[in-house]
mmCIF file of C-alpha atoms in Angstrom:
data_model
loop_
_atom_site.group_PDB
_atom_site.id
_atom_site.type_symbol
_atom_site.label_atom_id
_atom_site.label_comp_id
_atom_site.label_asym_id
_atom_site.label_seq_id
_atom_site.Cartn_x
_atom_site.Cartn_y
_atom_site.Cartn_z
ATOM 1 C CA UNK A 1 98.286 -45.128 13.295
ATOM 2 C CA UNK A 2 100.079 -43.804 10.273
ATOM 3 C CA UNK A 3 100.263 -40.166 9.385
ATOM 4 C CA UNK A 4 98.279 -39.289 6.254
ATOM 5 C CA UNK A 5 100.182 -37.931 3.290
ATOM 6 C CA UNK A 6 99.005 -36.776 -0.114
ATOM 7 C CA UNK A 7 99.916 -38.430 -3.397
ATOM 8 C CA UNK A 8 103.275 -36.831 -4.301
ATOM 9 C CA UNK A 9 106.078 -38.992 -5.683
ATOM 10 C CA UNK A 10 108.144 -40.823 -3.113
ATOM 11 C CA UNK A 11 111.273 -40.168 -5.116
ATOM 12 C CA UNK A 12 111.795 -38.856 -8.637
ATOM 13 C CA UNK A 13 111.096 -41.638 -11.168
ATOM 14 C CA UNK A 14 111.277 -44.321 -8.483
ATOM 15 C CA UNK A 15 109.142 -47.368 -9.221
ATOM 16 C CA UNK A 16 108.423 -50.269 -6.957
ATOM 17 C CA UNK A 17 108.098 -53.913 -7.867
ATOM 18 C CA UNK A 18 106.103 -56.774 -6.522
ATOM 19 C CA UNK A 19 105.598 -60.154 -8.120
ATOM 20 C CA UNK A 20 103.832 -62.774 -6.073
ATOM 21 C CA UNK A 21 103.662 -65.047 -9.115
ATOM 22 C CA UNK A 22 103.983 -68.228 -7.086
ATOM 23 C CA UNK A 23 102.655 -69.103 -3.655
ATOM 24 C CA UNK A 24 105.482 -70.355 -1.459
ATOM 25 C CA UNK A 25 104.826 -71.179 2.152
ATOM 26 C CA UNK A 26 106.817 -68.898 4.388
ATOM 27 C CA UNK A 27 107.609 -69.396 8.038
ATOM 28 C CA UNK A 28 107.620 -66.490 10.423
ATOM 29 C CA UNK A 29 111.326 -66.949 10.981
ATOM 30 C CA UNK A 30 112.312 -64.810 8.030
ATOM 31 C CA UNK A 31 113.565 -67.676 5.877
ATOM 32 C CA UNK A 32 112.711 -67.090 2.254
ATOM 33 C CA UNK A 33 112.455 -70.381 0.351
ATOM 34 C CA UNK A 34 113.982 -70.795 -3.064
ATOM 35 C CA UNK A 35 110.567 -71.664 -4.452
ATOM 36 C CA UNK A 36 109.734 -67.962 -4.645
ATOM 37 C CA UNK A 37 112.200 -67.076 -7.340
ATOM 38 C CA UNK A 38 109.448 -65.354 -9.283
ATOM 39 C CA UNK A 39 109.249 -62.781 -6.509
ATOM 40 C CA UNK A 40 112.995 -62.196 -6.377
ATOM 41 C CA UNK A 41 113.851 -61.644 -10.020
ATOM 42 C CA UNK A 42 116.929 -59.427 -10.359
ATOM 43 C CA UNK A 43 115.735 -55.943 -11.105
ATOM 44 C CA UNK A 44 112.334 -56.444 -9.517
ATOM 45 C CA UNK A 45 113.435 -54.893 -6.256
ATOM 46 C CA UNK A 46 114.660 -51.388 -5.932
ATOM 47 C CA UNK A 47 118.267 -50.482 -5.612
ATOM 48 C CA UNK A 48 120.123 -47.928 -3.500
ATOM 49 C CA UNK A 49 117.843 -45.092 -2.548
ATOM 50 C CA UNK A 50 120.522 -42.435 -2.816
ATOM 51 C CA UNK A 51 120.638 -42.341 -6.607
ATOM 52 C CA UNK A 52 117.304 -44.051 -7.352
ATOM 53 C CA UNK A 53 119.023 -46.569 -9.607
ATOM 54 C CA UNK A 54 118.181 -50.262 -9.540
ATOM 55 C CA UNK A 55 120.388 -53.292 -9.792
ATOM 56 C CA UNK A 56 119.357 -53.905 -13.388
ATOM 57 C CA UNK A 57 119.976 -50.334 -14.505
ATOM 58 C CA UNK A 58 116.280 -49.846 -15.230
ATOM 59 C CA UNK A 59 116.307 -46.168 -14.237
ATOM 60 C CA UNK A 60 113.595 -46.498 -11.668
ATOM 61 C CA UNK A 61 111.317 -48.929 -13.509
ATOM 62 C CA UNK A 62 110.572 -52.267 -11.951
ATOM 63 C CA UNK A 63 108.617 -55.414 -12.639
ATOM 64 C CA UNK A 64 105.348 -55.538 -10.753
ATOM 65 C CA UNK A 65 102.227 -57.616 -10.561
ATOM 66 C CA UNK A 66 98.799 -56.063 -10.701
ATOM 67 C CA UNK A 67 97.164 -54.280 -7.806
ATOM 68 C CA UNK A 68 93.948 -54.929 -5.977
ATOM 69 C CA UNK A 69 91.241 -52.474 -5.068
ATOM 70 C CA UNK A 70 88.832 -54.819 -3.323
ATOM 71 C CA UNK A 71 85.064 -54.360 -3.237
ATOM 72 C CA UNK A 72 85.297 -50.709 -4.297
ATOM 73 C CA UNK A 73 86.338 -51.503 -7.885
ATOM 74 C CA UNK A 74 84.769 -49.285 -10.513
ATOM 75 C CA UNK A 75 82.459 -50.995 -13.019
ATOM 76 C CA UNK A 76 84.055 -52.377 -16.156
ATOM 77 C CA UNK A 77 82.898 -50.330 -19.123
ATOM 78 C CA UNK A 78 82.607 -50.770 -22.879
ATOM 79 C CA UNK A 79 82.854 -48.139 -25.592
ATOM 80 C CA UNK A 80 79.693 -47.605 -27.607
ATOM 81 C CA UNK A 81 81.012 -47.506 -31.198
ATOM 82 C CA UNK A 82 78.208 -45.280 -32.433
ATOM 83 C CA UNK A 83 78.402 -42.570 -29.825
ATOM 84 C CA UNK A 84 81.885 -43.007 -28.436
ATOM 85 C CA UNK A 85 80.390 -43.136 -24.936
ATOM 86 C CA UNK A 86 81.314 -45.658 -22.276
ATOM 87 C CA UNK A 87 78.519 -47.873 -20.973
ATOM 88 C CA UNK A 88 78.705 -50.246 -18.000
ATOM 89 C CA UNK A 89 79.500 -53.917 -18.513
ATOM 90 C CA UNK A 90 78.262 -56.610 -16.130
ATOM 91 C CA UNK A 91 80.421 -56.539 -13.002
ATOM 92 C CA UNK A 92 82.499 -59.617 -12.206
ATOM 93 C CA UNK A 93 81.307 -62.033 -9.546
ATOM 94 C CA UNK A 94 78.024 -60.193 -9.159
ATOM 95 C CA UNK A 95 79.607 -57.342 -7.193
ATOM 96 C CA UNK A 96 77.496 -54.278 -6.722
ATOM 97 C CA UNK A 97 78.283 -50.791 -7.900
ATOM 98 C CA UNK A 98 79.607 -48.339 -5.350
ATOM 99 C CA UNK A 99 78.863 -44.684 -4.830
ATOM 100 C CA UNK A 100 82.584 -43.987 -4.521
ATOM 101 C CA UNK A 101 83.885 -41.865 -7.372
ATOM 102 C CA UNK A 102 87.092 -43.416 -8.663
ATOM 103 C CA UNK A 103 89.627 -41.886 -11.003
ATOM 104 C CA UNK A 104 90.544 -45.099 -12.810
ATOM 105 C CA UNK A 105 88.294 -46.033 -15.746
ATOM 106 C CA UNK A 106 88.070 -48.798 -18.334
ATOM 107 C CA UNK A 107 88.801 -46.224 -21.036
ATOM 108 C CA UNK A 108 92.344 -46.101 -19.644
ATOM 109 C CA UNK A 109 92.758 -49.803 -20.425
ATOM 110 C CA UNK A 110 91.308 -49.259 -23.909
ATOM 111 C CA UNK A 111 93.880 -46.536 -24.438
ATOM 112 C CA UNK A 112 96.659 -48.922 -23.379
ATOM 113 C CA UNK A 113 95.406 -51.499 -25.891
ATOM 114 C CA UNK A 114 95.288 -48.758 -28.547
ATOM 115 C CA UNK A 115 98.898 -47.799 -27.828
ATOM 116 C CA UNK A 116 100.140 -51.381 -27.901
ATOM 117 C CA UNK A 117 98.128 -52.271 -31.011
ATOM 118 C CA UNK A 118 99.432 -49.281 -32.951
ATOM 119 C CA UNK A 119 103.005 -50.019 -31.892
ATOM 120 C CA UNK A 120 102.861 -53.689 -32.876
ATOM 121 C CA UNK A 121 101.291 -52.928 -36.273
ATOM 122 C CA UNK A 122 103.418 -49.871 -37.022
ATOM 123 C CA UNK A 123 100.570 -47.356 -37.049
ATOM 124 C CA UNK A 124 100.806 -43.789 -35.699
ATOM 125 C CA UNK A 125 100.154 -43.552 -32.008
ATOM 126 C CA UNK A 126 96.597 -42.643 -30.939
ATOM 127 C CA UNK A 127 95.511 -39.130 -30.187
ATOM 128 C CA UNK A 128 95.314 -38.025 -26.587
ATOM 129 C CA UNK A 129 92.318 -39.526 -24.757
ATOM 130 C CA UNK A 130 89.540 -37.643 -23.023
ATOM 131 C CA UNK A 131 89.996 -39.004 -19.507
ATOM 132 C CA UNK A 132 91.731 -36.910 -16.877
ATOM 133 C CA UNK A 133 95.392 -36.040 -17.292
ATOM 134 C CA UNK A 134 95.993 -35.517 -13.591
ATOM 135 C CA UNK A 135 99.269 -36.934 -12.199
ATOM 136 C CA UNK A 136 99.251 -40.284 -10.365
ATOM 137 C CA UNK A 137 101.696 -43.062 -9.614
ATOM 138 C CA UNK A 138 100.601 -45.763 -12.026
ATOM 139 C CA UNK A 139 101.127 -49.343 -13.166
ATOM 140 C CA UNK A 140 100.167 -51.215 -16.323
ATOM 141 C CA UNK A 141 99.775 -54.993 -16.109
ATOM 142 C CA UNK A 142 99.421 -57.490 -18.961
ATOM 143 C CA UNK A 143 98.156 -61.021 -18.349
ATOM 144 C CA UNK A 144 97.546 -63.799 -20.834
ATOM 145 C CA UNK A 145 95.363 -66.864 -21.259
ATOM 146 C CA UNK A 146 92.434 -68.202 -19.325
ATOM 147 C CA UNK A 147 94.593 -68.675 -16.255
ATOM 148 C CA UNK A 148 95.641 -65.002 -16.364
ATOM 149 C CA UNK A 149 99.373 -65.642 -16.283
ATOM 150 C CA UNK A 150 101.460 -62.542 -15.716
ATOM 151 C CA UNK A 151 102.958 -61.411 -19.022
ATOM 152 C CA UNK A 152 104.400 -58.047 -18.078
ATOM 153 C CA UNK A 153 103.951 -55.335 -15.497
ATOM 154 C CA UNK A 154 105.988 -52.228 -14.852
ATOM 155 C CA UNK A 155 105.041 -48.979 -13.161
ATOM 156 C CA UNK A 156 106.294 -45.999 -11.254
ATOM 157 C CA UNK A 157 105.814 -44.421 -7.837
ATOM 158 C CA UNK A 158 106.394 -41.008 -9.370
ATOM 159 C CA UNK A 159 103.185 -39.120 -10.052
ATOM 160 C CA UNK A 160 102.960 -38.893 -13.845
ATOM 161 C CA UNK A 161 100.349 -37.205 -16.003
ATOM 162 C CA UNK A 162 98.101 -40.048 -17.035
ATOM 163 C CA UNK A 163 98.151 -39.502 -20.798
ATOM 164 C CA UNK A 164 101.924 -39.690 -21.159
ATOM 165 C CA UNK A 165 102.371 -42.039 -18.211
ATOM 166 C CA UNK A 166 100.002 -44.693 -19.526
ATOM 167 C CA UNK A 167 101.488 -44.455 -23.003
ATOM 168 C CA UNK A 168 105.023 -44.882 -21.640
ATOM 169 C CA UNK A 169 104.281 -47.720 -19.250
ATOM 170 C CA UNK A 170 102.022 -49.539 -21.704
ATOM 171 C CA UNK A 171 105.025 -50.112 -23.948
ATOM 172 C CA UNK A 172 107.541 -50.505 -21.133
ATOM 173 C CA UNK A 173 105.505 -53.221 -19.427
ATOM 174 C CA UNK A 174 104.683 -54.965 -22.708
ATOM 175 C CA UNK A 175 108.131 -54.882 -24.255
ATOM 176 C CA UNK A 176 110.743 -54.336 -21.547
ATOM 177 C CA UNK A 177 109.771 -56.496 -18.582
ATOM 178 C CA UNK A 178 113.028 -58.383 -18.022
ATOM 179 C CA UNK A 179 111.190 -61.523 -16.946
ATOM 180 C CA UNK A 180 109.475 -62.033 -20.305
ATOM 181 C CA UNK A 181 110.122 -61.659 -24.036
ATOM 182 C CA UNK A 182 108.391 -58.682 -25.692
ATOM 183 C CA UNK A 183 104.711 -59.116 -26.478
ATOM 184 C CA UNK A 184 103.860 -59.945 -30.090
ATOM 185 C CA UNK A 185 100.910 -59.392 -32.429
ATOM 186 C CA UNK A 186 99.929 -63.043 -32.132
ATOM 187 C CA UNK A 187 99.465 -62.713 -28.379
ATOM 188 C CA UNK A 188 97.052 -59.783 -28.511
ATOM 189 C CA UNK A 189 93.805 -61.843 -28.546
ATOM 190 C CA UNK A 190 94.813 -63.635 -25.338
ATOM 191 C CA UNK A 191 95.697 -60.535 -23.344
ATOM 192 C CA UNK A 192 93.987 -58.639 -20.585
ATOM 193 C CA UNK A 193 95.126 -55.218 -19.428
ATOM 194 C CA UNK A 194 94.943 -53.688 -15.968
ATOM 195 C CA UNK A 195 95.581 -50.067 -15.051
ATOM 196 C CA UNK A 196 96.276 -49.311 -11.409
ATOM 197 C CA UNK A 197 96.601 -45.895 -9.773
ATOM 198 C CA UNK A 198 98.209 -45.535 -6.345
ATOM 199 C CA UNK A 199 96.701 -43.240 -3.732
ATOM 200 C CA UNK A 200 96.606 -42.464 -0.016
ATOM 201 C CA UNK A 201 100.287 -42.696 0.859
ATOM 202 C CA UNK A 202 100.855 -42.717 4.627
ATOM 203 C CA UNK A 203 103.894 -42.999 6.871
ATOM 204 C CA UNK A 204 103.272 -46.020 9.120
ATOM 205 C CA UNK A 205 104.141 -45.837 12.810
ATOM 206 C CA UNK A 206 105.973 -49.172 12.597
ATOM 207 C CA UNK A 207 106.387 -52.219 10.364
ATOM 208 C CA UNK A 208 103.045 -53.692 11.504
ATOM 209 C CA UNK A 209 100.982 -50.547 10.972
ATOM 210 C CA UNK A 210 99.169 -51.776 7.847
ATOM 211 C CA UNK A 211 96.458 -54.270 6.904
ATOM 212 C CA UNK A 212 96.802 -57.339 4.682
ATOM 213 C CA UNK A 213 94.527 -57.075 1.648
ATOM 214 C CA UNK A 214 93.991 -53.346 2.141
ATOM 215 C CA UNK A 215 97.383 -51.672 1.890
ATOM 216 C CA UNK A 216 100.332 -51.924 -0.381
ATOM 217 C CA UNK A 217 103.581 -51.447 1.501
ATOM 218 C CA UNK A 218 106.951 -49.968 0.647
ATOM 219 C CA UNK A 219 109.870 -50.468 3.005
ATOM 220 C CA UNK A 220 113.228 -48.748 3.417
ATOM 221 C CA UNK A 221 115.999 -50.513 5.292
ATOM 222 C CA UNK A 222 119.786 -50.639 5.675
ATOM 223 C CA UNK A 223 121.211 -53.917 4.421
ATOM 224 C CA UNK A 224 124.095 -55.893 5.884
ATOM 225 C CA UNK A 225 126.551 -53.817 3.825
ATOM 226 C CA UNK A 226 125.236 -50.535 5.188
ATOM 227 C CA UNK A 227 123.424 -49.590 1.962
ATOM 228 C CA UNK A 228 119.909 -48.175 2.024
ATOM 229 C CA UNK A 229 117.502 -50.326 0.031
ATOM 230 C CA UNK A 230 113.790 -50.180 -0.814
ATOM 231 C CA UNK A 231 111.217 -52.737 -1.913
ATOM 232 C CA UNK A 232 107.450 -52.900 -2.266
ATOM 233 C CA UNK A 233 104.500 -55.234 -2.494
ATOM 234 C CA UNK A 234 101.271 -53.930 -3.951
ATOM 235 C CA UNK A 235 97.994 -54.421 -2.071
ATOM 236 C CA UNK A 236 96.981 -57.714 -3.673
ATOM 237 C CA UNK A 237 100.156 -59.675 -3.138
ATOM 238 C CA UNK A 238 100.101 -60.615 0.554
ATOM 239 C CA UNK A 239 96.483 -61.753 0.378
ATOM 240 C CA UNK A 240 97.062 -63.798 -2.779
ATOM 241 C CA UNK A 241 100.085 -65.498 -1.231
ATOM 242 C CA UNK A 242 98.184 -66.113 2.030
ATOM 243 C CA UNK A 243 100.911 -64.368 4.033
ATOM 244 C CA UNK A 244 100.535 -62.660 7.378
ATOM 245 C CA UNK A 245 102.277 -59.365 8.137
ATOM 246 C CA UNK A 246 105.558 -60.908 9.337
ATOM 247 C CA UNK A 247 105.789 -63.261 6.363
ATOM 248 C CA UNK A 248 105.119 -60.375 4.003
ATOM 249 C CA UNK A 249 107.757 -58.158 5.617
ATOM 250 C CA UNK A 250 110.356 -60.946 5.599
ATOM 251 C CA UNK A 251 109.625 -61.824 1.977
ATOM 252 C CA UNK A 252 109.923 -58.169 1.055
ATOM 253 C CA UNK A 253 113.279 -57.897 2.819
ATOM 254 C CA UNK A 254 114.591 -60.866 0.834
ATOM 255 C CA UNK A 255 113.153 -59.389 -2.331
ATOM 256 C CA UNK A 256 115.036 -56.182 -1.557
ATOM 257 C CA UNK A 257 118.280 -58.134 -1.305
ATOM 258 C CA UNK A 258 118.682 -58.496 2.470
ATOM 259 C CA UNK A 259 120.671 -61.694 3.048
ATOM 260 C CA UNK A 260 121.416 -61.648 6.779
ATOM 261 C CA UNK A 261 119.197 -63.372 9.368
ATOM 262 C CA UNK A 262 115.992 -61.426 10.003
ATOM 263 C CA UNK A 263 115.309 -60.698 13.664
ATOM 264 C CA UNK A 264 112.480 -58.918 15.430
ATOM 265 C CA UNK A 265 114.922 -56.173 16.380
ATOM 266 C CA UNK A 266 115.910 -55.648 12.757
ATOM 267 C CA UNK A 267 112.271 -55.458 11.656
ATOM 268 C CA UNK A 268 111.812 -52.546 14.058
ATOM 269 C CA UNK A 269 114.404 -50.540 12.104
ATOM 270 C CA UNK A 270 112.337 -50.658 8.914
ATOM 271 C CA UNK A 271 110.673 -47.493 7.674
ATOM 272 C CA UNK A 272 107.323 -48.422 6.127
ATOM 273 C CA UNK A 273 105.011 -46.463 3.851
ATOM 274 C CA UNK A 274 101.544 -47.834 3.188
ATOM 275 C CA UNK A 275 99.243 -46.943 0.310
ATOM 276 C CA UNK A 276 96.083 -47.983 -1.495
ATOM 277 C CA UNK A 277 95.156 -48.403 -5.126
ATOM 278 C CA UNK A 278 92.431 -48.134 -7.722
ATOM 279 C CA UNK A 279 92.374 -50.778 -10.448
ATOM 280 C CA UNK A 280 90.381 -51.634 -13.565
ATOM 281 C CA UNK A 281 90.845 -54.570 -15.963
ATOM 282 C CA UNK A 282 89.497 -55.368 -19.421
ATOM 283 C CA UNK A 283 90.133 -58.286 -21.755
ATOM 284 C CA UNK A 284 91.114 -58.032 -25.405
ATOM 285 C CA UNK A 285 87.613 -59.216 -26.326
ATOM 286 C CA UNK A 286 86.107 -56.321 -24.369
ATOM 287 C CA UNK A 287 88.556 -53.948 -26.016
ATOM 288 C CA UNK A 288 87.585 -55.185 -29.492
ATOM 289 C CA UNK A 289 83.903 -54.839 -28.619
ATOM 290 C CA UNK A 290 84.604 -51.203 -27.748
ATOM 291 C CA UNK A 291 86.124 -50.645 -31.164
ATOM 292 C CA UNK A 292 83.450 -52.234 -33.386
ATOM 293 C CA UNK A 293 84.009 -49.599 -36.041
ATOM 294 C CA UNK A 294 87.502 -51.083 -36.559
ATOM 295 C CA UNK A 295 86.300 -54.599 -37.227
ATOM 296 C CA UNK A 296 85.965 -56.417 -40.521
ATOM 297 C CA UNK A 297 84.978 -60.067 -40.546
ATOM 298 C CA UNK A 298 85.691 -60.250 -36.852
ATOM 299 C CA UNK A 299 89.306 -59.108 -37.139
ATOM 300 C CA UNK A 300 90.942 -55.766 -36.531
ATOM 301 C CA UNK A 301 92.135 -54.690 -39.945
ATOM 302 C CA UNK A 302 93.171 -51.085 -39.352
ATOM 303 C CA UNK A 303 94.367 -48.913 -36.504
ATOM 304 C CA UNK A 304 91.590 -47.844 -34.153
ATOM 305 C CA UNK A 305 89.671 -44.801 -35.358
ATOM 306 C CA UNK A 306 90.041 -42.241 -32.608
ATOM 307 C CA UNK A 307 86.889 -40.264 -33.265
ATOM 308 C CA UNK A 308 85.913 -40.814 -29.626
ATOM 309 C CA UNK A 309 88.945 -38.796 -28.554
ATOM 310 C CA UNK A 310 89.112 -35.042 -28.546
#
C-alpha cells in the first residue's frame, strides 16, 4: 500500500489538470481515441517537471474538471441574511449527513460568487471571509445550465491560503481557462460553483495502487524524448468515464503527451501519487438566496453587503 504523506505542495505553484468532459470508450491496449479531445486540450496537462512550466506557458495553472468527494460530502448551506449565519440546505439525492468534520464549506462557494460578481460589475473586491485561511491545494470549477456543462476550472497542487487562493482561482478559472471564453455578467444566473480541496497525498507502491472513484492520481513519467512529464486526473474522472485502472492510466499518459506505444513494462516505470478531495457545490440561485439583503425586485442591484464577514 502507499506511504502516507501530509498535504504539502508537490511542487511550487504546480497545478494539475483533468477534464473528462466526454466519455470515450478506451481499450486496455493504451490507444487513446481522437474522440477524447476534450481531455487532451493543449495546456491541460503539465509540462516538464524540472521548471514547473506547462506547454501553454500557464505558469503552473491548468484546466481541470471538478472533483468528487463521494458519500462524505458536507451539507450544502445557505446564508441567513438576517444573522449572517449558515444554515443547512436539503442534501442532494437524499444523502445523509456525516459525522466527519470537513474543511470545505458552502461559504467558500459564496465567496467565489462574491469575487466574480464584484469583478464583472466593477465593484471593489469583498472583504476577507470568516472561514479558515489554512493552506490547501484547491480548485474552483464553474458549470453552466441544467446539464451542468463545464465552463471553467483551474486549480493548483500548491497549498495556498484559502482566502487569497480562492480569490485568485475564482477569477483564473472564470476568465482564463483556455478552453472557453471569459465568463460574462449574462451567464451568472446559469452558473454553479464548486470548491474542491485536495488532501491525503500518498506515494503509491505502483501504478495500480489506487482505487477508482476514491482517489485522484498524479503520474510522473519519462516520455519518448527523455523529458519528465506529469499529468493528473481528479477523483471523479475515472468513475464518470467508466474507466478501469489501466484505461485511466493510459488516458492520463496520452493527456500528458506520451505518444509512443504504451506497454505493461512502461506502465511499471510510472511514479504515481494518489490523493483525495473535499468538495462543495452551490448554484447561483442558492448564492442569491444567501444574499437576500442585496436583492431588489428579484435582481442583484448592488455589490454584496459583506456584513457577515469580519
